[in-house]
CSV table of C-alpha atoms in Angstrom, one decimal:
chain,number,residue,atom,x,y,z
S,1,UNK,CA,31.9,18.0,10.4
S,2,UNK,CA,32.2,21.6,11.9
S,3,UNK,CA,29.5,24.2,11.5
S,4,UNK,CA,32.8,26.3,11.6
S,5,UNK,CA,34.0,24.5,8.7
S,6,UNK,CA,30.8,25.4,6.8
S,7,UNK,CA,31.1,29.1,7.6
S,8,UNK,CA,34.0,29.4,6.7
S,9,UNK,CA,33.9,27.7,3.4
S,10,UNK,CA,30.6,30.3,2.5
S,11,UNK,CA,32.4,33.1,4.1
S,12,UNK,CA,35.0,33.0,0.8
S,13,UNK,CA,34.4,35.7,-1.2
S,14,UNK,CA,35.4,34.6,-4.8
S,15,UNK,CA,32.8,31.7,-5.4
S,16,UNK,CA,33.1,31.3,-8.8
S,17,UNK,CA,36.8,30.4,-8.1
S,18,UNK,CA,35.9,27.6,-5.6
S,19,UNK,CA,36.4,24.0,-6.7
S,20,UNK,CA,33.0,22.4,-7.0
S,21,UNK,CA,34.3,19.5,-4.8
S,22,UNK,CA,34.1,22.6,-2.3
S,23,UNK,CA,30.5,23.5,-3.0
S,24,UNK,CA,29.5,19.6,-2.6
S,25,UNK,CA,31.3,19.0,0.7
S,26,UNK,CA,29.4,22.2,1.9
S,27,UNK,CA,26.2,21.1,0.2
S,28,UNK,CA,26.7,17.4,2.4
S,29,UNK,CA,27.8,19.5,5.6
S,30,UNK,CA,24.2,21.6,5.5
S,31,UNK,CA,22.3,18.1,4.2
S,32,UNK,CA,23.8,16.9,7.4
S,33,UNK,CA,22.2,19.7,9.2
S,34,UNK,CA,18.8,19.3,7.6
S,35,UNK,CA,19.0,15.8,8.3
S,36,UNK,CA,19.8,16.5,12.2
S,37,UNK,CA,16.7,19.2,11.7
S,38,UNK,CA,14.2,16.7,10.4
S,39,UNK,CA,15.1,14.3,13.1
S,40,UNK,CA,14.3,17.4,15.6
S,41,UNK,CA,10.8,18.2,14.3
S,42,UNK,CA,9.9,15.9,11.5
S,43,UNK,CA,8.4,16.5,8.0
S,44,UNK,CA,7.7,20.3,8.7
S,45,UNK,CA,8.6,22.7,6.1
S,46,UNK,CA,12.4,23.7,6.2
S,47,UNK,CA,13.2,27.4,4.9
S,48,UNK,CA,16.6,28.1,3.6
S,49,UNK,CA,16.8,31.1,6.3
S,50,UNK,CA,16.4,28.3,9.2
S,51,UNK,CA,19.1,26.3,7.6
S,52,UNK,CA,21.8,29.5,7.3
S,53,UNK,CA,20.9,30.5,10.4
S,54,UNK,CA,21.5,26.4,12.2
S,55,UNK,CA,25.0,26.4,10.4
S,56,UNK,CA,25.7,29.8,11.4
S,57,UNK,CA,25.4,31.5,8.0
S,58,UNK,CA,24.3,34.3,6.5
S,59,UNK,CA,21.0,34.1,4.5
S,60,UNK,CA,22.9,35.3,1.6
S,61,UNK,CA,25.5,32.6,1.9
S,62,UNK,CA,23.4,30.0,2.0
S,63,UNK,CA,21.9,30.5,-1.6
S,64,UNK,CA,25.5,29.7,-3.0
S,65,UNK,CA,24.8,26.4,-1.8
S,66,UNK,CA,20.9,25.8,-2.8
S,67,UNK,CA,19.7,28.8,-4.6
S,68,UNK,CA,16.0,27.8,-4.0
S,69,UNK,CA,13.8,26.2,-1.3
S,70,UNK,CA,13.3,23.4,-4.3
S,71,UNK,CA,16.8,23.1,-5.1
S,72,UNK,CA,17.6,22.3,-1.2
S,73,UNK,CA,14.5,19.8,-1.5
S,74,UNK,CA,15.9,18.0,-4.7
S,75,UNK,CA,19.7,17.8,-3.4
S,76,UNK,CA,17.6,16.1,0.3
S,77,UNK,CA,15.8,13.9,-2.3
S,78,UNK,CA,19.5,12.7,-4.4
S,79,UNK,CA,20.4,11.7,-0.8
S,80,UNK,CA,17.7,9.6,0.1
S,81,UNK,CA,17.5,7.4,-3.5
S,82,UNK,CA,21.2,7.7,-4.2
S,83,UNK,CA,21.8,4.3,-2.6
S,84,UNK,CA,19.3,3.2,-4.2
S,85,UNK,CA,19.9,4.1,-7.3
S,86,UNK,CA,23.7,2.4,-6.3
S,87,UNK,CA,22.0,-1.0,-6.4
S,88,UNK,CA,19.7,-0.6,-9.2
S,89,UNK,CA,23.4,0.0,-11.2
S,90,UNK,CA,24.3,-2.6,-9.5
S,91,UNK,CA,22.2,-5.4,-10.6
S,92,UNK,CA,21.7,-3.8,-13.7
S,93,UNK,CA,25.4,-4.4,-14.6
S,94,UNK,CA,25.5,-7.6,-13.0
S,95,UNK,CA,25.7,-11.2,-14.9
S,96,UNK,CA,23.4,-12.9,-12.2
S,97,UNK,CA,20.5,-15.1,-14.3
S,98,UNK,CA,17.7,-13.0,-14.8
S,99,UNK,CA,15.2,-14.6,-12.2
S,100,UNK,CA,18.4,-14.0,-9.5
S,101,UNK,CA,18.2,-9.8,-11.1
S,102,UNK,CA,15.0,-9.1,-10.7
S,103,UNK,CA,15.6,-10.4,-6.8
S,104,UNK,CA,18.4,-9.0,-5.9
S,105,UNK,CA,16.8,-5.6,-8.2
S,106,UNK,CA,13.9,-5.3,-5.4
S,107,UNK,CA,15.4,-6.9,-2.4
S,108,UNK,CA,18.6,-5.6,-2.0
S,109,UNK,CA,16.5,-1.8,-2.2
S,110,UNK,CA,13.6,-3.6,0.6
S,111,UNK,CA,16.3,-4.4,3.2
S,112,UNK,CA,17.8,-1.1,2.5
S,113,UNK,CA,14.2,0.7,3.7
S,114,UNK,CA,13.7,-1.9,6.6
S,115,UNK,CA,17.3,-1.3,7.8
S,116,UNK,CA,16.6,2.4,7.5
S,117,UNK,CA,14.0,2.2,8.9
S,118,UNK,CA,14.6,-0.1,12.5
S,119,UNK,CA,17.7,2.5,12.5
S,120,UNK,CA,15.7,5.4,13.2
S,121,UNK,CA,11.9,4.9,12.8
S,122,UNK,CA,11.0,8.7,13.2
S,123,UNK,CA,13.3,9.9,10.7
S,124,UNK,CA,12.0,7.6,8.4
S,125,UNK,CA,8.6,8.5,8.7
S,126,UNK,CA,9.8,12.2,8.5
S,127,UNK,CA,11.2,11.4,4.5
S,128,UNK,CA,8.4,9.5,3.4
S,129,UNK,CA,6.3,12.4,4.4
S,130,UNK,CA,8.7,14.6,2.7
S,131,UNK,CA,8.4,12.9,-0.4
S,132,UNK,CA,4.6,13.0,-0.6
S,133,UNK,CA,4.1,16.5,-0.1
S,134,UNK,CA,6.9,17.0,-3.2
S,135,UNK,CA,5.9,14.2,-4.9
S,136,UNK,CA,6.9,16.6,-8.2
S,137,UNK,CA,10.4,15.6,-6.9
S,138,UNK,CA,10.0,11.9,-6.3
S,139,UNK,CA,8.1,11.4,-9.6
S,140,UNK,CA,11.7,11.3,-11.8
S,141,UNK,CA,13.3,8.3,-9.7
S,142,UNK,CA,9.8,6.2,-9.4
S,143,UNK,CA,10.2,6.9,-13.5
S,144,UNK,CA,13.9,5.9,-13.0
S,145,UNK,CA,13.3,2.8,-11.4
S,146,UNK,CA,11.0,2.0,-13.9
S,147,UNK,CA,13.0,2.0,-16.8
S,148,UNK,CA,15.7,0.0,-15.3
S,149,UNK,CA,12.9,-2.4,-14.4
S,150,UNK,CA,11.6,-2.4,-17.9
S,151,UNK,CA,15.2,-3.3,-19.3
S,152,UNK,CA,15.2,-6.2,-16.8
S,153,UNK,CA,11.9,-7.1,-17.8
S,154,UNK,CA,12.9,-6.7,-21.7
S,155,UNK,CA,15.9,-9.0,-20.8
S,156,UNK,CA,13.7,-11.3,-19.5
S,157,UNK,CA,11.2,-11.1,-22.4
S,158,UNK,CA,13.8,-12.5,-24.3
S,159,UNK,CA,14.4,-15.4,-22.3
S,160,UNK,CA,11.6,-16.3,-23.6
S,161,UNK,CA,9.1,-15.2,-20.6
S,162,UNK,CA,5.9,-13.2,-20.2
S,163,UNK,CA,5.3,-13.8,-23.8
S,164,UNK,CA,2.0,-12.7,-23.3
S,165,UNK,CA,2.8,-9.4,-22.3
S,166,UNK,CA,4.5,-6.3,-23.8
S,167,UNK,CA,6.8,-4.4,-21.7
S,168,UNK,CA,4.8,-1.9,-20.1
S,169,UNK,CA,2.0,-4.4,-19.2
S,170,UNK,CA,4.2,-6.6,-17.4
S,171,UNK,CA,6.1,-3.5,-16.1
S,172,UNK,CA,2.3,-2.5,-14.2
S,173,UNK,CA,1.4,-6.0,-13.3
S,174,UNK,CA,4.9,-6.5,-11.6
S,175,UNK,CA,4.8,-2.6,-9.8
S,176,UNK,CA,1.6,-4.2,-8.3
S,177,UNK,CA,2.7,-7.6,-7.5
S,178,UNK,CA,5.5,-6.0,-5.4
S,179,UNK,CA,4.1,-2.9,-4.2
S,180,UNK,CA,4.6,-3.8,-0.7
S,181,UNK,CA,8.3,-4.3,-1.2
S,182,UNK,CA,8.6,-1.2,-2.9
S,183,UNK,CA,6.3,1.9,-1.0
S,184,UNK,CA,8.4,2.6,2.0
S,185,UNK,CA,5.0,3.2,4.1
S,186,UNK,CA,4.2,-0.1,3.2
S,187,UNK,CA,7.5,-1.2,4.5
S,188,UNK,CA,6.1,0.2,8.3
S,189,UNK,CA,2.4,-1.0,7.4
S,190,UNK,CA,1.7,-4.2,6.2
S,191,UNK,CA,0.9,-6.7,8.6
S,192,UNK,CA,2.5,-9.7,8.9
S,193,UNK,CA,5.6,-8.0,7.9
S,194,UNK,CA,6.9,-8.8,4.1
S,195,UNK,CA,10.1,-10.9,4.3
S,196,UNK,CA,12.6,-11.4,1.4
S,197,UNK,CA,11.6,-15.0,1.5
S,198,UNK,CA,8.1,-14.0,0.7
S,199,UNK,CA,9.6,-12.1,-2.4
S,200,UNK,CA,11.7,-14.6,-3.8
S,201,UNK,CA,8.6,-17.1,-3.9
S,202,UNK,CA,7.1,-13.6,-5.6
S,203,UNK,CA,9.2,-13.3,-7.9
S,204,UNK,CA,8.9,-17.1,-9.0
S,205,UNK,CA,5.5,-16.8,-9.2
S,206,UNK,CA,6.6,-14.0,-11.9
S,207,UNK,CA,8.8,-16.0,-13.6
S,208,UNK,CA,7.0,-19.4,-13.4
S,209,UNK,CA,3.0,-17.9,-14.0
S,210,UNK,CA,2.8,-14.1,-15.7
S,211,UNK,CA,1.8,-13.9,-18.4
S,212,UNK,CA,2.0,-16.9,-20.5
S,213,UNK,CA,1.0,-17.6,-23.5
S,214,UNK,CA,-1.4,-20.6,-22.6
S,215,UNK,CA,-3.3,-18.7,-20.0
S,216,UNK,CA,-3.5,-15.5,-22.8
S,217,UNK,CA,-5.0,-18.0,-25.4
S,218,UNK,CA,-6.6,-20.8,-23.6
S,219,UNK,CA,-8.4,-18.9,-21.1
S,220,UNK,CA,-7.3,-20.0,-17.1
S,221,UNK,CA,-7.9,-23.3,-16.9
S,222,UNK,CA,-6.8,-25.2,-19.9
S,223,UNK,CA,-4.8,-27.9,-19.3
S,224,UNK,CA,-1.1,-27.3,-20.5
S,225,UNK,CA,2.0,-29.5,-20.8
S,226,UNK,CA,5.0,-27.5,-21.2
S,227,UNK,CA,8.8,-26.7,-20.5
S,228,UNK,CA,7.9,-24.2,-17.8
S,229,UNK,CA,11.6,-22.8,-17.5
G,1,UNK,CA,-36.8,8.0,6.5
G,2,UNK,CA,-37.5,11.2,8.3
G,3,UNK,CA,-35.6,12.3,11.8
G,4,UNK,CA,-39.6,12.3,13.4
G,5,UNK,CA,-40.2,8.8,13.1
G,6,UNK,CA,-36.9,8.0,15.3
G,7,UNK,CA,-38.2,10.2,17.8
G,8,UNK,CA,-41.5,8.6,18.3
G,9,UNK,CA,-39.7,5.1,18.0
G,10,UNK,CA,-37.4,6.2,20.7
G,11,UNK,CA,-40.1,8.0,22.9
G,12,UNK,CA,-41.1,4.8,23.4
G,13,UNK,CA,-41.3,3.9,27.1
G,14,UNK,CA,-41.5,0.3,27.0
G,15,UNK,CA,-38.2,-0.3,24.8
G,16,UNK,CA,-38.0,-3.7,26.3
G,17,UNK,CA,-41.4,-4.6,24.7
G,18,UNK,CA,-40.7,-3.2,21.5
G,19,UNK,CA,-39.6,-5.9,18.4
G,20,UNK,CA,-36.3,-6.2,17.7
G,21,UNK,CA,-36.6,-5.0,14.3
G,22,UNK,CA,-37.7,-1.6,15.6
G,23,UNK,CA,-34.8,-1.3,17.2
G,24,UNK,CA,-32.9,-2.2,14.3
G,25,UNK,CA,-34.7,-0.1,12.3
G,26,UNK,CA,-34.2,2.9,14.3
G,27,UNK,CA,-30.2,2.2,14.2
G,28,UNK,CA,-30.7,2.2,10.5
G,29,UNK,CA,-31.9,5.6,10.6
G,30,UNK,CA,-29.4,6.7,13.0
G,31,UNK,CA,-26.8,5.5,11.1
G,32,UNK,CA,-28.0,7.3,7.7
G,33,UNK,CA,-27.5,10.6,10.2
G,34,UNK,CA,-23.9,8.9,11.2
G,35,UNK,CA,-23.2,9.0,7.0
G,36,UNK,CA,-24.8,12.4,6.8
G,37,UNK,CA,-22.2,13.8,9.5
G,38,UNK,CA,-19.3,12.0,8.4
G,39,UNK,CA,-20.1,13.5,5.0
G,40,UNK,CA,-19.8,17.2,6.2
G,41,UNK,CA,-17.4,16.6,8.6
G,42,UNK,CA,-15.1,14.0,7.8
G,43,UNK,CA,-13.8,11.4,9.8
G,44,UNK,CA,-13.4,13.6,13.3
G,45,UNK,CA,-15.1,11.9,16.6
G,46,UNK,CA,-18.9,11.9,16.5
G,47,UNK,CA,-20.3,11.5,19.8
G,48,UNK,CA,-23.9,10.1,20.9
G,49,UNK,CA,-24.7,13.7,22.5
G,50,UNK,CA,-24.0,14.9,19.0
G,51,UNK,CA,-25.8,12.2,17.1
G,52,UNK,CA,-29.0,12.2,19.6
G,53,UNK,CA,-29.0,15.8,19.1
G,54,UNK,CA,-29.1,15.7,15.3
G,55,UNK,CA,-31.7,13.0,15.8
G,56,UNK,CA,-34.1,14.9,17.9
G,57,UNK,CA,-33.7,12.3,20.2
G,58,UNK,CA,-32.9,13.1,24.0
G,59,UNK,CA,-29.4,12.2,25.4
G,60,UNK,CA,-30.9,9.6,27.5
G,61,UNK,CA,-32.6,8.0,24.2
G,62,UNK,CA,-29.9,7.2,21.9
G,63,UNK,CA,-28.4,4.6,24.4
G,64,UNK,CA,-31.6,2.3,24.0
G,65,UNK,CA,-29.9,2.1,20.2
G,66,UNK,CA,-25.8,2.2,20.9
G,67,UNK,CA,-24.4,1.9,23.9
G,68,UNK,CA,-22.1,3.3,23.8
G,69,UNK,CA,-19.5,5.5,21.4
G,70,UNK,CA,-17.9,1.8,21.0
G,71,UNK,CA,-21.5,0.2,19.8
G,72,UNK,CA,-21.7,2.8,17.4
G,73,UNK,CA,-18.5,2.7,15.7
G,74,UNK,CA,-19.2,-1.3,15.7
G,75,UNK,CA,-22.4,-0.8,13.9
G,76,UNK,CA,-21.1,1.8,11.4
G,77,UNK,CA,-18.0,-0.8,10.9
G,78,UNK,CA,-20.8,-4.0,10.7
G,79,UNK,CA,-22.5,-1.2,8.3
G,80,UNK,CA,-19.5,-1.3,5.4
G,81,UNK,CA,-18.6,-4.5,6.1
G,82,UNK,CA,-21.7,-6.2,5.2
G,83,UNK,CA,-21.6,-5.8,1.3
G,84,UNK,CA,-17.6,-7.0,1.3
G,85,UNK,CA,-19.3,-10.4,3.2
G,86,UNK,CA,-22.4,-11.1,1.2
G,87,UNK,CA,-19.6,-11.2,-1.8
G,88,UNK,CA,-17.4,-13.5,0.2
G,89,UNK,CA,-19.6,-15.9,1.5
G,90,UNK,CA,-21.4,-15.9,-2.4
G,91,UNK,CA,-18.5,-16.8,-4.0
G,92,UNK,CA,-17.2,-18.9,-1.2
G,93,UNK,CA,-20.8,-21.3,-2.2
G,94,UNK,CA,-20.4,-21.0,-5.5
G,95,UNK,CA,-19.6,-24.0,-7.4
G,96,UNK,CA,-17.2,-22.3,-10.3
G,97,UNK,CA,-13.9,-23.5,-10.7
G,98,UNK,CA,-11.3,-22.6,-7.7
G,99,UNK,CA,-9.4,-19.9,-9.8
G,100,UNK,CA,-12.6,-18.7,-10.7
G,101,UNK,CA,-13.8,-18.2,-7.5
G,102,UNK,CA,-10.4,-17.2,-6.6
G,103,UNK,CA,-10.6,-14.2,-8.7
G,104,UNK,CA,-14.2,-12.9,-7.8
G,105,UNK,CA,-12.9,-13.1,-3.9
G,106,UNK,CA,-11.2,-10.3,-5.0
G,107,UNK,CA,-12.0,-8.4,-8.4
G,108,UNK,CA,-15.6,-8.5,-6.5
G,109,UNK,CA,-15.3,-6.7,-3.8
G,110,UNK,CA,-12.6,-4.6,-5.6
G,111,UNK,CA,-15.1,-3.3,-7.9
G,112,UNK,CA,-17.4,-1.8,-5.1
G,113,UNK,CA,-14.9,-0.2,-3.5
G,114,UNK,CA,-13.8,1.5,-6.6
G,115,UNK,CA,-17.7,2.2,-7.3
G,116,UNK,CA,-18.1,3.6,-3.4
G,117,UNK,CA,-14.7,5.8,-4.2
G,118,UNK,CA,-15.6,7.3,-7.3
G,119,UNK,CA,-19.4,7.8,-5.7
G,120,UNK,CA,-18.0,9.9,-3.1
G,121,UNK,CA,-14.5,10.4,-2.4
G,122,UNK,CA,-14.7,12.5,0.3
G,123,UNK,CA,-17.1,10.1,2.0
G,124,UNK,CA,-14.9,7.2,1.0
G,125,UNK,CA,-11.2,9.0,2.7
G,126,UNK,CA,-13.5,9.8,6.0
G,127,UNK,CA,-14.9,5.8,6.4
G,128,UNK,CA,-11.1,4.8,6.1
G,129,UNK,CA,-9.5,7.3,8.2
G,130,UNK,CA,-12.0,6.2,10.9
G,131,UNK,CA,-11.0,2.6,10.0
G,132,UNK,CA,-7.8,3.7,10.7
G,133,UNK,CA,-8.7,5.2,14.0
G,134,UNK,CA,-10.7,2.3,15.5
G,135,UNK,CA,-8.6,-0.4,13.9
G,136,UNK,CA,-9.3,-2.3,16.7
G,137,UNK,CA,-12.6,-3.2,15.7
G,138,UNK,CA,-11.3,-3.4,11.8
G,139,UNK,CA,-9.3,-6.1,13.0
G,140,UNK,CA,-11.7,-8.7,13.2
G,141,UNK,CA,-13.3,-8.4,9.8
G,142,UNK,CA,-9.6,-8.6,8.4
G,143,UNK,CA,-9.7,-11.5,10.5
G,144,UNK,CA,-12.4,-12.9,8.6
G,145,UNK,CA,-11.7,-12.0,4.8
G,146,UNK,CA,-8.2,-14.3,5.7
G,147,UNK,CA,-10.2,-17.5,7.0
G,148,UNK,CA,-12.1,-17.2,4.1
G,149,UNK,CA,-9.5,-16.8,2.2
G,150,UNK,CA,-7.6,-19.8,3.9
G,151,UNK,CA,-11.0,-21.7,2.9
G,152,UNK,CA,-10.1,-21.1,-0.9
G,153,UNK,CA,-6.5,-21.9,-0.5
G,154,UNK,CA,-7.0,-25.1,1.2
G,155,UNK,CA,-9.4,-26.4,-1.5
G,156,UNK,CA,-6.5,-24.8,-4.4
G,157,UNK,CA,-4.1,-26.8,-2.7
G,158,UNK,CA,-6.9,-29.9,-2.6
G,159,UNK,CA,-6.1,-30.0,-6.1
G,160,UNK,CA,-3.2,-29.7,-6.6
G,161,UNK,CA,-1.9,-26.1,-6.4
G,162,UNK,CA,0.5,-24.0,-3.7
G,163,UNK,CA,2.1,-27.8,-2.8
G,164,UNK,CA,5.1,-26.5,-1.6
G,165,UNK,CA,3.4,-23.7,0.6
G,166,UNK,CA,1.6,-24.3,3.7
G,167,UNK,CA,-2.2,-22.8,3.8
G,168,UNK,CA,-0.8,-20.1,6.3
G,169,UNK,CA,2.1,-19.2,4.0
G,170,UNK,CA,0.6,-19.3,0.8
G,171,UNK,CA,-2.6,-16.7,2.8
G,172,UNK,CA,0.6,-14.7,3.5
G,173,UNK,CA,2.1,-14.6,0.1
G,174,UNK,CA,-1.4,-14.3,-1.7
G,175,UNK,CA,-1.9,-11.5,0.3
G,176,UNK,CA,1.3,-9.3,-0.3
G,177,UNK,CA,0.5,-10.3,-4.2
G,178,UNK,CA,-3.1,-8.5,-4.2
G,179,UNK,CA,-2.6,-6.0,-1.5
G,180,UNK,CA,-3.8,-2.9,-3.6
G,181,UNK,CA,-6.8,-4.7,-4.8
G,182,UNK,CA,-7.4,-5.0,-1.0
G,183,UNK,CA,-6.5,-2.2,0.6
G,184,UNK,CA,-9.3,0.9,0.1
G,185,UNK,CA,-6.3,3.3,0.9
G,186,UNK,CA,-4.4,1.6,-1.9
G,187,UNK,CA,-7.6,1.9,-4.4
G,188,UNK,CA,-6.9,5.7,-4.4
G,189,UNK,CA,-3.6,5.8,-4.1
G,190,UNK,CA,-1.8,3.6,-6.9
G,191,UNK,CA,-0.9,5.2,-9.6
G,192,UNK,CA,-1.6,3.7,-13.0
G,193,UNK,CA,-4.7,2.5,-10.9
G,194,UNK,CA,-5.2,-1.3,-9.7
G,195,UNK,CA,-7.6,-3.1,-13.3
G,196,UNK,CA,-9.6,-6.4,-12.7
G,197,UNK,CA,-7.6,-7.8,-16.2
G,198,UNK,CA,-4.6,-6.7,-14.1
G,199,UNK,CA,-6.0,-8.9,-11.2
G,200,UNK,CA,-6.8,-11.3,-13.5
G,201,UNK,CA,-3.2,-12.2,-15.0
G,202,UNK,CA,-2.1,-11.9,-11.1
G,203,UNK,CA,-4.2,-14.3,-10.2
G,204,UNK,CA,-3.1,-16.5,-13.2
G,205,UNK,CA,0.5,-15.8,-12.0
G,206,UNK,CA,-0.5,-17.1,-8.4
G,207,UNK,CA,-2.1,-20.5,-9.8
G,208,UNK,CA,0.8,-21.2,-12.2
G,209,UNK,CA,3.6,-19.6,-10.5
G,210,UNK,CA,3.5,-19.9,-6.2
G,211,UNK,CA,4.6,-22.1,-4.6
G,212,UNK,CA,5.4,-25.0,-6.8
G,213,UNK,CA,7.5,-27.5,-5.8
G,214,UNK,CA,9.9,-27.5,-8.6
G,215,UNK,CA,10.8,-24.4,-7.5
G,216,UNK,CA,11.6,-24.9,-4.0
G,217,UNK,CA,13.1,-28.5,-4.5
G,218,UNK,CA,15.5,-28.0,-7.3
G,219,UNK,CA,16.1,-23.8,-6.7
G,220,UNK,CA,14.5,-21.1,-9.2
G,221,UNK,CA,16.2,-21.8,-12.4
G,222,UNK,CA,15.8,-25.9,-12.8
G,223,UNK,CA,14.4,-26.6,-15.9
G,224,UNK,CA,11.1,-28.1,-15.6
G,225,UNK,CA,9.1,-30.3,-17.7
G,226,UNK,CA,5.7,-31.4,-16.0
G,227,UNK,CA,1.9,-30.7,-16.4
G,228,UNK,CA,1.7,-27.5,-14.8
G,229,UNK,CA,-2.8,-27.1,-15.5
């Protein structure tokens, strides 16, 4: 896209009368821009004034677009976790067994952030260090992504496993179990490298040992014969 | 221990005569100073100039106790290290029962870094940004908590457990599972915080969930009917 093309959509005098599909197509072109302005000089701050004056605006333009330094920072954060949020619908609405959900509900987001993040290593860095210094931001889709793990979790509960657990305790033990497939710096981090292999024998570790009732009751090492799955 | 009786220790002119554990005992002192400027500094480069000048100690002196600025940083590594391997090798000789001893590997030397964190954060964020930094010599003690690791896996799988996992593998897997009771940057970080009962039921999920062979013969949802304790 132009920077032309973004002037001249701002340049319009009678907002208001704009189609909002004209306001998001000018919001993308300057996410665009921020994106290419990241990539230049990483996680620094970005003022609105730098923006306008990249895509050739006015300062006063480019408030029609984000009218705050915040708003700019939450339409940058929609970007990043709207695929993600894509595949979390995904397997949500899916009729996969449950055990297959829960994979597909962590892996398919994992080789997302490893794909991301061979494409361009930098700019990856760059948005994970965005999202820590406005972490106020980021806290609604970590909250997000755990409600849609809790209904797959409740599903699962009633399939008759972690029967020892309530929701948000197996919620918190599963966040840890998986953290490294999760936290995009661990993505970069963790030595050796976490595979999606590794998680599916994860996540039947889950299935097959969280939780259960005879570990809750017994204590660990009481001998148990039982259907399993 | 007072900064004088380094001085005389290190005034010294026959160092060669000295007993060893005069030596040592004057590194123990210098390495309380080492603490003492970490502490007010952070985890910025401390040289030996700088250390032999807060020791009263000439230049000249301090290399009859490090080295070098590599020596040091060895010692102050050897330094934290050494309470995470008295708890290894204890509960490596102990003769509770593998998933006991499983457990304590961890939840063990968990609870003192959460202890040393809430001591002294500050403190705490400086020793791992310098393990960070010199994560060369880190390296090897990571090195070490895996073999002894490996030691517990291969005596889990001894009876029975892991069958369908090598000992390398399962070390892997076992390790993505507890990574934030491992990690002292994770300690801090994790939000709700990392809980030895949390550790617990992960470790439970571990013994009765990875790496069974039901699961990797017959695929994640074959119905099982077996002793699984």
């Amino acid at each position: 896209m132009s920077e032309n093309c973004i002037t001249e959509i701002s340049q319009k005098d009678d907002i208001m009368a704009r189609p909002a599909t004209d306001i998001e197509a000018g919001r993308a072109q300057l996410l665009d821009l921020v994106e290419s302005l990241i990539e230049e000089r990483g996680a620094m701050e970005i003022t609105l004034a730098e923006l306008a004056a990249r895509a050739h605006m006015s300062p006063a333009n480019i408030y029609r677009f984000f009218e705050s330094k915040e708003a700019l920072f939450e339409a940058i954060a929609e970007r990043w976790f709207e695929p993600k949020i894509a595949i979390m619908d995904e397997v949500l609405a899916s009729d996969l067994p449950i055990r297959e959900r829960f994979y597909e509900f962590f892996a398919r987001r994992f080789e997302l952030m490893v794909a991301q993040q061979r494409e361009n290593p930098m700019l990856f860095d760059s948005y994970c260090e965005l999202g820590q210094q406005h972490f106020d931001i980021i806290r609604s889709y970590i909250d997000l992504g755990d409600h849609n793990l809790s209904v797959l979790i409740g599903e699962a509960k009633a399939e008759g496993y972690f029967p020892a657990l309530s929701i948000d305790s197996a919620l918190s033990h599963v966040n840890l179990m998986v953290h490294v497939f999760v936290n995009p710096k661990a993505v970069v981090l963790i030595q050796p490298t976490p595979t999606t292999a590794k998680l599916r024998a994860i996540v039947d570790a889950i299935f097959d040992g969280l939780g259960r009732e005879a570990v809750a009751d017994k204590g660990a090492d009481a001998p148990v014969l039982r259907v399993v799955e």
